[in-house]
Short mmCIF file of C-alpha atoms in Angstrom, two decimals:
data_model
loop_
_atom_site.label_atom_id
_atom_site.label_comp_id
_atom_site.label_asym_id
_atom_site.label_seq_id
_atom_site.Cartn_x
_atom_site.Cartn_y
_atom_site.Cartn_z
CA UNK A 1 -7.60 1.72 16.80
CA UNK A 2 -7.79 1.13 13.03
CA UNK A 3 -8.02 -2.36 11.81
CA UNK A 4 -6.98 -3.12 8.24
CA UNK A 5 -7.63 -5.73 5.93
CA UNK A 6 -5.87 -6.49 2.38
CA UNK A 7 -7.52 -8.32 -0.40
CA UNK A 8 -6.71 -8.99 -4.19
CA UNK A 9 -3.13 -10.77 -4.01
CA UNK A 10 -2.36 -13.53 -6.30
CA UNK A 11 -0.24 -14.40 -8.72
CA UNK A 12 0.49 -12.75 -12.20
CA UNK A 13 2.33 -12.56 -15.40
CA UNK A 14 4.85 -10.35 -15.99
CA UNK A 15 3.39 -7.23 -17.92
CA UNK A 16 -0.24 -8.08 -16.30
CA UNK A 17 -2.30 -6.23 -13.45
CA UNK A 18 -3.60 -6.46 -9.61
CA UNK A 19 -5.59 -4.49 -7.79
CA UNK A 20 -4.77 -4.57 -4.20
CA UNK A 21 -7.54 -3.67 -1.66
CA UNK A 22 -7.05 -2.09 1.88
CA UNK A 23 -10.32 -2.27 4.22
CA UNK A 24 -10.27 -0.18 7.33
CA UNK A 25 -12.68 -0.15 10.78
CA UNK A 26 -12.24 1.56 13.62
CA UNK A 27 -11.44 5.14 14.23
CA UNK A 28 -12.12 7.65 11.28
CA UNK A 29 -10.44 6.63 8.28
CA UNK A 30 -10.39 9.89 6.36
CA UNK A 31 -8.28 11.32 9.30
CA UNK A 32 -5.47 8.42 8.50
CA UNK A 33 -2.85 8.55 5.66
CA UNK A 34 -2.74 5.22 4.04
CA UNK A 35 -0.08 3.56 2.24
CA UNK A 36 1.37 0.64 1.07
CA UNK A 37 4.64 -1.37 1.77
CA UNK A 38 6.14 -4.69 0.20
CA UNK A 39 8.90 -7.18 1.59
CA UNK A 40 10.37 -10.20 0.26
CA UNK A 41 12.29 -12.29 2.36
CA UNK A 42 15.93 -11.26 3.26
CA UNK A 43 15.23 -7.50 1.84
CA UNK A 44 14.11 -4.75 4.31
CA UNK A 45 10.28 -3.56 3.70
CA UNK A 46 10.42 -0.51 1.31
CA UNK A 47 7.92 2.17 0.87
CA UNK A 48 5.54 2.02 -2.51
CA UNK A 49 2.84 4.28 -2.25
CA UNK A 50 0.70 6.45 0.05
CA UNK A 51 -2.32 8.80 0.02
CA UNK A 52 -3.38 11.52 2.41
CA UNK A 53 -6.25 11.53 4.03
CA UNK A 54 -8.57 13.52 1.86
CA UNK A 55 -6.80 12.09 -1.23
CA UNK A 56 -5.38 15.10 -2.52
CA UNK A 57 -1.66 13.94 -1.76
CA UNK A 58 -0.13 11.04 -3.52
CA UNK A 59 3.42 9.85 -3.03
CA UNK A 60 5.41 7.14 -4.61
CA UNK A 61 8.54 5.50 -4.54
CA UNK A 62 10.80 5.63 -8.02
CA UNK A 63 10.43 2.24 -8.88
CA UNK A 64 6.39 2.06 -8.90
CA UNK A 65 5.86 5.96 -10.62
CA UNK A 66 4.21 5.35 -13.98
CA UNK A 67 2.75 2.11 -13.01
CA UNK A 68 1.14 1.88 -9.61
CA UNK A 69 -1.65 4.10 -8.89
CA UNK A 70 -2.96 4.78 -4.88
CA UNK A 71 -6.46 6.21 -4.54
CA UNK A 72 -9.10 6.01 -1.76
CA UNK A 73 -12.63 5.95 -1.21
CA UNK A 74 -13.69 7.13 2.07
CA UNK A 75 -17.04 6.33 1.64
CA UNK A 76 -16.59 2.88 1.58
CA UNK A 77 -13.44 3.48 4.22
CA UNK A 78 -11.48 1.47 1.49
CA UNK A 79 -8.18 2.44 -0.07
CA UNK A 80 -6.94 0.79 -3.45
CA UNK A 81 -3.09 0.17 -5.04
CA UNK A 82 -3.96 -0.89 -8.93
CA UNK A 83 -0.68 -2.73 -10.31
CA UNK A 84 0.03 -2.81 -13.67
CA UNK A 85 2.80 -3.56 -16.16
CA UNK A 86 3.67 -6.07 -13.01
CA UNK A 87 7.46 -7.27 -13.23
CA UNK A 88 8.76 -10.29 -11.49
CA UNK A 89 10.99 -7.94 -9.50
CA UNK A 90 7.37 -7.08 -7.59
CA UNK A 91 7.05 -10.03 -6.05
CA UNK A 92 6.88 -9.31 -2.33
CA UNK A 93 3.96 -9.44 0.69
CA UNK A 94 1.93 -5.78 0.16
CA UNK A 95 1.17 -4.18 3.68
CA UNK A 96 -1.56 -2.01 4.25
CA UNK A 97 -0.66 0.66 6.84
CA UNK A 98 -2.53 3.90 8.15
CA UNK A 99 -1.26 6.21 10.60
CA UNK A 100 -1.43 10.31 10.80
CA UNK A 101 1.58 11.89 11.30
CA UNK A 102 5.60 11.66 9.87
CA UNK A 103 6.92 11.13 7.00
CA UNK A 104 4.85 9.35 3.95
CA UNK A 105 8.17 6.79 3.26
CA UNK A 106 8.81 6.01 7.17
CA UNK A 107 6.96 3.01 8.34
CA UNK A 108 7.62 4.41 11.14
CA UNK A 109 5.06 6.63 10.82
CA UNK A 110 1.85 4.63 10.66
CA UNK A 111 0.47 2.92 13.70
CA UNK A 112 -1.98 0.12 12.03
CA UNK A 113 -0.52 -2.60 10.02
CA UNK A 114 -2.87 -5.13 8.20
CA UNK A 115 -1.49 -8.61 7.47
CA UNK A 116 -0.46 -8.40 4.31
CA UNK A 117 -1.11 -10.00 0.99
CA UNK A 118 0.66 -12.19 -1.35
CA UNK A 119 1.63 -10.95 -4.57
CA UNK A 120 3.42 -13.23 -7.34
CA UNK A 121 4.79 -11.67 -10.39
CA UNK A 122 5.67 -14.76 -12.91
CA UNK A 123 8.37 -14.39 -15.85
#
């Protein structure tokens, strides 16, 4: 079992930056791919980001590349997604997610889900 925690929602200007945190406990976080997801209500949750589990692999969908960086520190069993050059178009809950196996831009295939985080991208 992996639990996961977000951290550093809020809300933003358009053009500004977040940092979004992803704690993990439980079972051995460097064996666990970790990404990130977003919904906003009435859309279907898309994929943004995700990191293998020694850090060496980084994927991301079109509409983040350039401006949303995933990274992970092991150590600390804590995974990052910095934000920047935010648009309003952003605005969505951020899920954490780990799993090990499938495809990095299925949410089907991670089996830990933290609660999400708010994030609020102003005009």
């Amino acid at each position: 079992q992996v639990q996961l925690v977000e951290s550093g929602g809020g809300l933003v200007q358009a053009g500004g930056s977040l940092r979004l945190s992803c704690a993990a406990s439980g079972r051995i976080f460097s064996n666990q791919r970790v990404g990130w997801f977003r919904q906003t209500p009435g859309k279907e949750r898309e994929f943004v980001a995700a990191i293998g589990g020694s850090g060496g692999s980084t994927y991301y969908a079109d509409f983040v590349k350039g401006r949303f960086t995933i990274s992970r520190d092991n150590a600390k069993n804590t995974a990052y997604l910095q934000m920047n050059s935010l648009k309003p178009e952003d605005t969505a809950v951020y899920y954490c997610v780990a799993g090990r196996w499938g495809l990095a831009y299925s949410d089907a295939s991670y089996n830990y889900w933290g609660q999400g985080t708010q994030v609020t991208v102003s005009s």
